[in-house]
mmCIF file of C-alpha atoms and ligand atoms in Angstrom:
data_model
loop_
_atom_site.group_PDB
_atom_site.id
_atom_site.type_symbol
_atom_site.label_atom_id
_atom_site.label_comp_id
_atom_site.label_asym_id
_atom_site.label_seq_id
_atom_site.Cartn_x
_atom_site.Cartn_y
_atom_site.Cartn_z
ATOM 1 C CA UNK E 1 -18.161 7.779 14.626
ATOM 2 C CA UNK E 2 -17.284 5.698 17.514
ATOM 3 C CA UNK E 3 -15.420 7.250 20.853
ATOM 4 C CA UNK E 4 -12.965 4.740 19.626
ATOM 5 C CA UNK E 5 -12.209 6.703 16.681
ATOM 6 C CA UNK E 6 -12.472 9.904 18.365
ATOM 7 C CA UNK E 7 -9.926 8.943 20.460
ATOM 8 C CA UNK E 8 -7.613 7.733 17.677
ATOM 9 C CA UNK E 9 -8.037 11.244 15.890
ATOM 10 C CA UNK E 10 -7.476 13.111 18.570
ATOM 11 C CA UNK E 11 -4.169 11.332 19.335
ATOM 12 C CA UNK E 12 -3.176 11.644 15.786
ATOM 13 C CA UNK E 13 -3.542 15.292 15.640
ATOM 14 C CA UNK E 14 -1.287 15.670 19.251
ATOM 15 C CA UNK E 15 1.011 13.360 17.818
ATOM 16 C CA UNK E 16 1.136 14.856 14.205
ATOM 17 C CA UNK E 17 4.346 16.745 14.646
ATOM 18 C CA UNK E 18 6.005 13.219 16.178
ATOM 19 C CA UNK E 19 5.237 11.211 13.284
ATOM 20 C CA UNK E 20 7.861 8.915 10.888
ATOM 21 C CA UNK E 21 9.669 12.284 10.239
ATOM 22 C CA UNK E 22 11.408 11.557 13.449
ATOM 23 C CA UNK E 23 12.151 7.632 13.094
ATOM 24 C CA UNK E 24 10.439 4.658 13.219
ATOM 25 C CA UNK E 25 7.469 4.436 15.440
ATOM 26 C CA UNK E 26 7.068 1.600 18.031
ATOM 27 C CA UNK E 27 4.382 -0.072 17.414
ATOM 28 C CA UNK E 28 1.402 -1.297 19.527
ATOM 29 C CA UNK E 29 1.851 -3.059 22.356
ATOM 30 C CA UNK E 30 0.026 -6.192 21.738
ATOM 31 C CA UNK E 31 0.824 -9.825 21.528
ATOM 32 C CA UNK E 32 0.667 -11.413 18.088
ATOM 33 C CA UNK E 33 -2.720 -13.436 17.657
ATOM 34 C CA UNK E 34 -2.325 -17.108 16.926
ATOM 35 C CA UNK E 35 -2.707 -17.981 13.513
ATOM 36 C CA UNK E 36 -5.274 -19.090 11.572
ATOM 37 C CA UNK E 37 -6.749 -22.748 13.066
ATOM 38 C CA UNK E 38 -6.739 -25.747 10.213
ATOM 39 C CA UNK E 39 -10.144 -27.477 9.430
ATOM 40 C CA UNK E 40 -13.457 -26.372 8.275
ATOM 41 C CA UNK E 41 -13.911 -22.416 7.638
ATOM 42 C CA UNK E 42 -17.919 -22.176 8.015
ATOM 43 C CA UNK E 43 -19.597 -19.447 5.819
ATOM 44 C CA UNK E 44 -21.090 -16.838 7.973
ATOM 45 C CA UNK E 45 -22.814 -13.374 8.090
ATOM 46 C CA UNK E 46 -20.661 -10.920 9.318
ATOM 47 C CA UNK E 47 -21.855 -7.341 9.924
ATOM 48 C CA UNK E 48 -19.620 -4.394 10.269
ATOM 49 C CA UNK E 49 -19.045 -0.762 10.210
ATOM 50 C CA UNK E 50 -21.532 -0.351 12.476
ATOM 51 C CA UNK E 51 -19.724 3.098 12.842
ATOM 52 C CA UNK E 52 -20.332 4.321 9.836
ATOM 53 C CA UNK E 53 -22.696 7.346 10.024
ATOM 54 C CA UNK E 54 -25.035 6.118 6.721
ATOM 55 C CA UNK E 55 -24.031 2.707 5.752
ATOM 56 C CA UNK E 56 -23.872 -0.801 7.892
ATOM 57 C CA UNK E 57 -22.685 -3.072 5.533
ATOM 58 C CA UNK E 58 -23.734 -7.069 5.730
ATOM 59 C CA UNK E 59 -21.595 -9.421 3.780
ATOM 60 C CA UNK E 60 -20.961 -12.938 3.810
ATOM 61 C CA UNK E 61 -16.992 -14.698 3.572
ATOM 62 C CA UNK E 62 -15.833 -17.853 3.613
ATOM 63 C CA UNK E 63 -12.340 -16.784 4.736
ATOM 64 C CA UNK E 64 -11.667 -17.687 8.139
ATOM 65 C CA UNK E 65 -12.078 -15.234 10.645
ATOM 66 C CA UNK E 66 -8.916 -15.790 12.291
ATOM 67 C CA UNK E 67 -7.869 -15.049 9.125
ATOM 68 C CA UNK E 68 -8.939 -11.264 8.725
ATOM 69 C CA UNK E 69 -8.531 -10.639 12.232
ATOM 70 C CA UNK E 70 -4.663 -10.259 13.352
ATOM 71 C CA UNK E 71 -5.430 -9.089 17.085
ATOM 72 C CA UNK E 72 -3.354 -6.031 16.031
ATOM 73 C CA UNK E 73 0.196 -8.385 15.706
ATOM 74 C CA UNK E 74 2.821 -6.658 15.132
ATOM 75 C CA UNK E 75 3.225 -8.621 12.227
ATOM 76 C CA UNK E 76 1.142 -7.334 10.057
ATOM 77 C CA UNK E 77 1.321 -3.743 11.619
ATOM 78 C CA UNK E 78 5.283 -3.650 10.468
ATOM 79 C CA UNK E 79 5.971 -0.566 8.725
ATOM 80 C CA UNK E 80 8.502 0.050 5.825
ATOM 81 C CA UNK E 81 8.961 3.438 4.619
ATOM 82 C CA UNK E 82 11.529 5.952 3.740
ATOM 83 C CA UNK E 83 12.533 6.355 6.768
ATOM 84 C CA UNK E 84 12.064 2.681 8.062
ATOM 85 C CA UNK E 85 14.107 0.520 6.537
ATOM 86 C CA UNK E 86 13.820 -3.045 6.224
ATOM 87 C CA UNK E 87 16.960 -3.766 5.161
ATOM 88 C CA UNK E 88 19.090 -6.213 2.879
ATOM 89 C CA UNK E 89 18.036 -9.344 4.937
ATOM 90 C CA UNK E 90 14.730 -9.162 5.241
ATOM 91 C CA UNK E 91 12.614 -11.802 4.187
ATOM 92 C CA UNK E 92 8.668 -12.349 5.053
ATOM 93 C CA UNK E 93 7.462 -15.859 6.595
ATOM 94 C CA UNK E 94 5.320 -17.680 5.219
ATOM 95 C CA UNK E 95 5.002 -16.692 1.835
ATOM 96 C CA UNK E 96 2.794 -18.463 -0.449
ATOM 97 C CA UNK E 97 1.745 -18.225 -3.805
ATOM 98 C CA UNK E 98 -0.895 -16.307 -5.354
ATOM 99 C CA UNK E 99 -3.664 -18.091 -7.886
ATOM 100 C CA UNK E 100 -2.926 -17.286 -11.429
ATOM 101 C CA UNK E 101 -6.032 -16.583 -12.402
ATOM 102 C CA UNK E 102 -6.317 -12.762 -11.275
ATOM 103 C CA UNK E 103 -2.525 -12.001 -11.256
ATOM 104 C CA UNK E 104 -0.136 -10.789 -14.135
ATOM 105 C CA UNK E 105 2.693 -13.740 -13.507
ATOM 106 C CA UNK E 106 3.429 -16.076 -10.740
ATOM 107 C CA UNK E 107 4.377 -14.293 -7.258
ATOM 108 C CA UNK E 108 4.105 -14.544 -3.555
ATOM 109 C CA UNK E 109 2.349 -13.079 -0.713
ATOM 110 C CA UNK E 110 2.531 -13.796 3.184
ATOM 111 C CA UNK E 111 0.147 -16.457 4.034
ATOM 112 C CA UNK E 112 -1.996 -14.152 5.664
ATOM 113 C CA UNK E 113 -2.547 -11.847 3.503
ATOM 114 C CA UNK E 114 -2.337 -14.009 0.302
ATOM 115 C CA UNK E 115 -5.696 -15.680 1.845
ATOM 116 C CA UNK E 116 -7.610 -12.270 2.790
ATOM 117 C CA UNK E 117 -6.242 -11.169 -0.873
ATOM 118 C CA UNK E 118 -8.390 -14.462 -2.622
ATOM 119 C CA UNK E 119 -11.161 -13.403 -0.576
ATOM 120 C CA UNK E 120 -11.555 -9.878 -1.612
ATOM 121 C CA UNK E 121 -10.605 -10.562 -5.131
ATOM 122 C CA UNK E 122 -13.461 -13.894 -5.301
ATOM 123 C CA UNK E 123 -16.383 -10.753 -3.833
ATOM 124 C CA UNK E 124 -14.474 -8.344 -6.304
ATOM 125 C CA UNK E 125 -15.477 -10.709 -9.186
ATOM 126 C CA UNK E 126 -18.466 -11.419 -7.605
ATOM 127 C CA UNK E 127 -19.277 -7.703 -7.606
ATOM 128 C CA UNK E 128 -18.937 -7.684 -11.607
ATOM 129 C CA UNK E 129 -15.578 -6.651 -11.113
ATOM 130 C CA UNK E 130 -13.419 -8.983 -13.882
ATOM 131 C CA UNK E 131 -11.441 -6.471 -15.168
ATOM 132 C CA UNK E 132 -8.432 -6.154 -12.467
ATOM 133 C CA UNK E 133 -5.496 -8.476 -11.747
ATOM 134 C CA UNK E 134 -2.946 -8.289 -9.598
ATOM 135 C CA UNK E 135 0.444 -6.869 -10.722
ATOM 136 C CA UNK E 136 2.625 -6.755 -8.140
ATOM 137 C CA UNK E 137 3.029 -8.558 -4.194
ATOM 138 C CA UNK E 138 6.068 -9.249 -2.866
ATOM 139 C CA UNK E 139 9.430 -8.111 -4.036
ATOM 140 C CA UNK E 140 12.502 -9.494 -2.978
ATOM 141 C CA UNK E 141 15.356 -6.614 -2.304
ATOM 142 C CA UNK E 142 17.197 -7.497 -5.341
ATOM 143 C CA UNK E 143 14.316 -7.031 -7.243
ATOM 144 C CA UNK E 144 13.572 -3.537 -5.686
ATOM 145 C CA UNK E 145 17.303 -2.869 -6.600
ATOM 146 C CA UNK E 146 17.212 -3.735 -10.314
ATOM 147 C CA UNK E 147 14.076 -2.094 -10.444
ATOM 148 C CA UNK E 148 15.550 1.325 -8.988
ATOM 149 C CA UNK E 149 18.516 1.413 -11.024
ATOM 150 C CA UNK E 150 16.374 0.466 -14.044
ATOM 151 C CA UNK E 151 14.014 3.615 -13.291
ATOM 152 C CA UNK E 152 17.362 6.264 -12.541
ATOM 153 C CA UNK E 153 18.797 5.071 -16.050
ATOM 154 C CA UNK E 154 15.699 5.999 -18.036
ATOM 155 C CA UNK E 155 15.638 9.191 -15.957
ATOM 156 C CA UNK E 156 19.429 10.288 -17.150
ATOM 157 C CA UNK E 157 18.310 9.538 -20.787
ATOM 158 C CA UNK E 158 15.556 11.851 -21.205
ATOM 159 C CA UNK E 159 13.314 14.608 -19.117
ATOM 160 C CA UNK E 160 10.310 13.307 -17.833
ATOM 161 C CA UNK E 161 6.951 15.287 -16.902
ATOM 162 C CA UNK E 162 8.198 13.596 -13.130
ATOM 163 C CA UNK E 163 11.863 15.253 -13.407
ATOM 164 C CA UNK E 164 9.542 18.583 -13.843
ATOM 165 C CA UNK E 165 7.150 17.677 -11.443
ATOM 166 C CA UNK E 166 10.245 17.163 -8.485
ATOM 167 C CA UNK E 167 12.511 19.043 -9.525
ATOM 168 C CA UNK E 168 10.782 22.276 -11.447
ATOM 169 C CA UNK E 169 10.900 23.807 -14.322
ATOM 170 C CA UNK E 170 13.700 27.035 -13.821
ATOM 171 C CA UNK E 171 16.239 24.258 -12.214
ATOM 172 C CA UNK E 172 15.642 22.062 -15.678
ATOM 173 C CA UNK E 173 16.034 25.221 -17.614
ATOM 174 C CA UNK E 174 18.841 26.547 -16.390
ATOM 175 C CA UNK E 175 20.904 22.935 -15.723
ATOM 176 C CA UNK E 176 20.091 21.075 -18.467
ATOM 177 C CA UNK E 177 17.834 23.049 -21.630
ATOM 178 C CA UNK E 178 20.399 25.903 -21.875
ATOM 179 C CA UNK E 179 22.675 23.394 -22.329
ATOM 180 C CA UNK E 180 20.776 21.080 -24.585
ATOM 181 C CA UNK E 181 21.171 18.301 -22.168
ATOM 182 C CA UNK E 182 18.361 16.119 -22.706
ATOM 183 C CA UNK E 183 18.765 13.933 -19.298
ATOM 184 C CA UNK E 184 19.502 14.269 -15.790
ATOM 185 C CA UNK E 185 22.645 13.378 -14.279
ATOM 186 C CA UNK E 186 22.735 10.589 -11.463
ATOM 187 C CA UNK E 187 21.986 12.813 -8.502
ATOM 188 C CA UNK E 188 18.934 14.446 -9.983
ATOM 189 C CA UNK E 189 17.500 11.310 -11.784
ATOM 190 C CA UNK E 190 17.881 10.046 -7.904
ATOM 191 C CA UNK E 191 15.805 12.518 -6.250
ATOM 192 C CA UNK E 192 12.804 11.911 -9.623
ATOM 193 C CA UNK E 193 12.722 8.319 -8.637
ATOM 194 C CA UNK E 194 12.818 8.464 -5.093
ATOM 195 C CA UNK E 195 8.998 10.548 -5.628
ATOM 196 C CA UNK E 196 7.631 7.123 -7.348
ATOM 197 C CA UNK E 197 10.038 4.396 -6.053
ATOM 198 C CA UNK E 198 11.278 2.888 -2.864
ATOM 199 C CA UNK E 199 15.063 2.704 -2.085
ATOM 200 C CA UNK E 200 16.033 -0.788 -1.958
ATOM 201 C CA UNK E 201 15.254 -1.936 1.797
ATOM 202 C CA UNK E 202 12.753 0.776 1.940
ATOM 203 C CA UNK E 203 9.775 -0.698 0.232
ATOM 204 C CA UNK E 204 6.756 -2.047 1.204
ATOM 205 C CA UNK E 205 6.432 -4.505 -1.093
ATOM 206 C CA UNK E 206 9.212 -6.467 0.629
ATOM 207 C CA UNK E 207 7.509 -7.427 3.880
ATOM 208 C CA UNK E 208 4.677 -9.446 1.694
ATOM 209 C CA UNK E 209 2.108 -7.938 2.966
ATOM 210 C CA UNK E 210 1.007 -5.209 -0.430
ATOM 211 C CA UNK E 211 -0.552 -5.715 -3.164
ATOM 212 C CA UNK E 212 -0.360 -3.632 -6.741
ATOM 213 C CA UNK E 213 -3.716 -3.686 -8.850
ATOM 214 C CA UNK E 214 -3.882 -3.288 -12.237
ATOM 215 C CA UNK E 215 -6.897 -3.170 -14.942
ATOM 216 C CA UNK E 216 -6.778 -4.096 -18.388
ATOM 217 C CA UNK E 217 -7.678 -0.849 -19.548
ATOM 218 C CA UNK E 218 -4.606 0.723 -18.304
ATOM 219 C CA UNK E 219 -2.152 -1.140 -21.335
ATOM 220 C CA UNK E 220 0.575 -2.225 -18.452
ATOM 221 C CA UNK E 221 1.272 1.323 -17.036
ATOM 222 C CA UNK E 222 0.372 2.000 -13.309
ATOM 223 C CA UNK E 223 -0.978 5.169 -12.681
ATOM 224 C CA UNK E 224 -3.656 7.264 -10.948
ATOM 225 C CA UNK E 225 -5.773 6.516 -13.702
ATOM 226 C CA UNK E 226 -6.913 3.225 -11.738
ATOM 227 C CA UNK E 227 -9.159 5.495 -9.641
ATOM 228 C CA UNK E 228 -11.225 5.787 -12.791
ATOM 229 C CA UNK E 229 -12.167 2.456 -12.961
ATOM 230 C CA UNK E 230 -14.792 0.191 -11.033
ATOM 231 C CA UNK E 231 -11.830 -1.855 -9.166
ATOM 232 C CA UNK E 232 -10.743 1.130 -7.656
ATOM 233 C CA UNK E 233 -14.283 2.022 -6.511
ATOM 234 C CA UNK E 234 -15.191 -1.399 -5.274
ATOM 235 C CA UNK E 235 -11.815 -1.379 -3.305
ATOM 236 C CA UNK E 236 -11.686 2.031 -1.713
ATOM 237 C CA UNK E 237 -15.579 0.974 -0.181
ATOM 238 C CA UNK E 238 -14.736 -2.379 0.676
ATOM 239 C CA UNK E 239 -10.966 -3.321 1.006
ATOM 240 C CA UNK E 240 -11.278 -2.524 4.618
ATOM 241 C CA UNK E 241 -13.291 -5.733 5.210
ATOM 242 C CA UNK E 242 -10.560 -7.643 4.240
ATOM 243 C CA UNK E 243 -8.189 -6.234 5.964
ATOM 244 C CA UNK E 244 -6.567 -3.921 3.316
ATOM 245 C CA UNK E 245 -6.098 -0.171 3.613
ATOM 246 C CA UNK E 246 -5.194 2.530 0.596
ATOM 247 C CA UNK E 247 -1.641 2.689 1.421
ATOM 248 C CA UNK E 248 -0.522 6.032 -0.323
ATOM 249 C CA UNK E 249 -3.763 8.351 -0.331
ATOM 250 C CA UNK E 250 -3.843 11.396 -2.302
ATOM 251 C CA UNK E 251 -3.532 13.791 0.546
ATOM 252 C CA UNK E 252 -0.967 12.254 2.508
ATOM 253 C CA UNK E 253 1.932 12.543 0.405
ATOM 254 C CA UNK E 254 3.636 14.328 2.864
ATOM 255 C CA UNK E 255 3.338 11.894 5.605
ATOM 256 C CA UNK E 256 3.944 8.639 3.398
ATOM 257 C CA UNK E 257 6.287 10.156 1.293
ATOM 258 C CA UNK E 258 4.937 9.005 -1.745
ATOM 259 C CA UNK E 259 2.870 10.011 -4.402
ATOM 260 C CA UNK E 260 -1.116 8.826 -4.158
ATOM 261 C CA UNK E 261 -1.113 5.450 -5.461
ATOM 262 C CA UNK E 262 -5.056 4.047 -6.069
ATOM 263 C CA UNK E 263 -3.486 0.907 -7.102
ATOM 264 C CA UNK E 264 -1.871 -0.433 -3.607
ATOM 265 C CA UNK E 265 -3.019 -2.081 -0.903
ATOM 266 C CA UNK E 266 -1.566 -2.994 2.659
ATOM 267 C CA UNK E 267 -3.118 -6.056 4.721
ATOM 268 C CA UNK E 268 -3.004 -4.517 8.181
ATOM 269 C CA UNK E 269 -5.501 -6.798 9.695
ATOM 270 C CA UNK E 270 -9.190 -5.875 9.743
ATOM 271 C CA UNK E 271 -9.008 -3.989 13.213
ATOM 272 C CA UNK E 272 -6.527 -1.499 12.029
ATOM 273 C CA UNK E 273 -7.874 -1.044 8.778
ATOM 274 C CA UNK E 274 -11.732 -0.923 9.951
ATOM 275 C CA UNK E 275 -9.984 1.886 12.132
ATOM 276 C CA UNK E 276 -7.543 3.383 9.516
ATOM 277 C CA UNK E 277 -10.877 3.568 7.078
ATOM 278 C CA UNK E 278 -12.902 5.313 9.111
ATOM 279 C CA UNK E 279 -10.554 7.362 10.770
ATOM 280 C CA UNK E 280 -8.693 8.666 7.207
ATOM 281 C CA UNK E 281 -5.543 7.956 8.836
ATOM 282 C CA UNK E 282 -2.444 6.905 7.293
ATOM 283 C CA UNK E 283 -0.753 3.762 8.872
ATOM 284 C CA UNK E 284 2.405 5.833 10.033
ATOM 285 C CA UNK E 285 -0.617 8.588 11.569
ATOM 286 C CA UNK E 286 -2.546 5.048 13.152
ATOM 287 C CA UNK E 287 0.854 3.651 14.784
ATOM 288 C CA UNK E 288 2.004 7.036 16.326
ATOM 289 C CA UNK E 289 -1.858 7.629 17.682
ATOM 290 C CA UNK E 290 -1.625 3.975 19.105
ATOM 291 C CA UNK E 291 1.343 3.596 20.344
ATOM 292 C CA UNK E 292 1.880 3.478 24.283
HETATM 293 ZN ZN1 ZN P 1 2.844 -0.993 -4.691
#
């Protein structure tokens, strides 16, 4: 572990009790790289991780390294969460599309990250990997709208193992069983989707820059089942390189306020995520430790 990383930790734990809880967190102080020069992207062997403790890892990409490397812009360090809200009007730049062949229907990603995406997903494959597509990149706020009111209906019609999870089992009892209601009302169905869904204006998947994976195996449904399969394997070892960090890990849930999600991915640049991967820090935990 580098003194780098150290350094980061130790900040992170001093800074624990300052986190998102209290509001959005500034973000580093640097100036936004310039993007990604036109013309001829030469392959080339790259080595890094040379701070791992038991692995260096040698790979070879044809993505540009402009490409992967964001200089820590603010950009693609922008953090929506629960308690930083992107709002109504928010709208990435640059979005492009994403190829059809490894993704569930036609959508959009920030340039950026739509380019370090085909690059992971082409070594993916590469790897033996041809199970996994991509199910879900950016998402407009309307669409995070219909999608939350479509989730809080089918929680009022019926009592999910979710309603039980949030809201426990003598509140169900004694609100709805002993009164043979079989769904929630609005408030409660609220509070079971808020655990697995972002408000409108809240959600990541609205600044372009996330990706949802999903393998065939899994018959359409998302769930933490993807950390069974190969994909999920691959990606937790390697996403880094690309850029990409596990977005919602499985003991965070407290400071990313969601449950663990295998399946998503956030392009933070491959500084911050070599960092955030090595450091098992949490993007909200990596902006507090480096802001100044
Ligand atoms: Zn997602």
């Amino acid at each position: 572990m580098t003194s780098k990383v150290k350094k980061i930790r130790a900040a992170a734990l001093l800074l624990a009790l300052l986190c998102c809880l209290g509001g959005c967190i500034q973000l580093p102080k640097t100036e936004p790289s310039e993007t990604a020069g036109s013309g001829e992207t030469p392959k080339e062997e790259v080595t890094v991780g040379k701070h791992h403790e038991t692995a260096v890892y040698t790979y070879s990409t044809e993505v540009d390294e402009e490409t992967l490397k964001t200089g820590l812009s603010k950009e693609y360090l922008l953090l929506a969460n629960k308690n930083c809200v992107l709002g109504e009007d928010y709208v990435p730049e640059n979005l492009v599309s994403l190829p059809r062949a490894w993704t569930t229907r036609s959508m959009k990603l920030e340039r950026r990250a739509a380019a370090a995406l085909s690059e992971m997903v082409e070594e993916m494959l590469a790897a033996g990997v041809s199970d996994t597509y991509v199910t879900s990149a950016y998402r407009t706020y309307a669409y995070q709208q219909a999608r939350f009111d479509e989730y809080r209906a089918n929680e009022m019609k019926d009592i999910t193992e979710d309603a039980y999870a949030v809201l426990g089992y003598d509140h169900i009892y004694n609100k709805y069983l002993v009164n043979h209601r079989t769904g929630l009302d609005a408030q409660d169905a609220e509070r079971v989707v808020l655990s697995y869904s972002a408000r409108p204006g809240t959600s990541e998947h609205q600044t372009g820059l996330c990706v949802d994976f999903i393998t065939e195996g899994m018959g359409g449904k998302l769930d933490a089942s993807f950390e069974n399969y190969e994909a999920y394997t691959w990606l937790s070892q390697n996403a880094y390189r690309f850029g990409f960090i596990l977005r919602y890990p499985k003991d965070k849930t407290e400071i990313t306020g969601y449950q663990y999600e295998p399946w998503h991915y956030r392009f933070v640049g491959r500084e911050a995520a070599t960092d955030i991967y090595f450091s098992g820090l949490t993007l909200e935990e990596y902006l507090s430790a480096t802001a100044s």
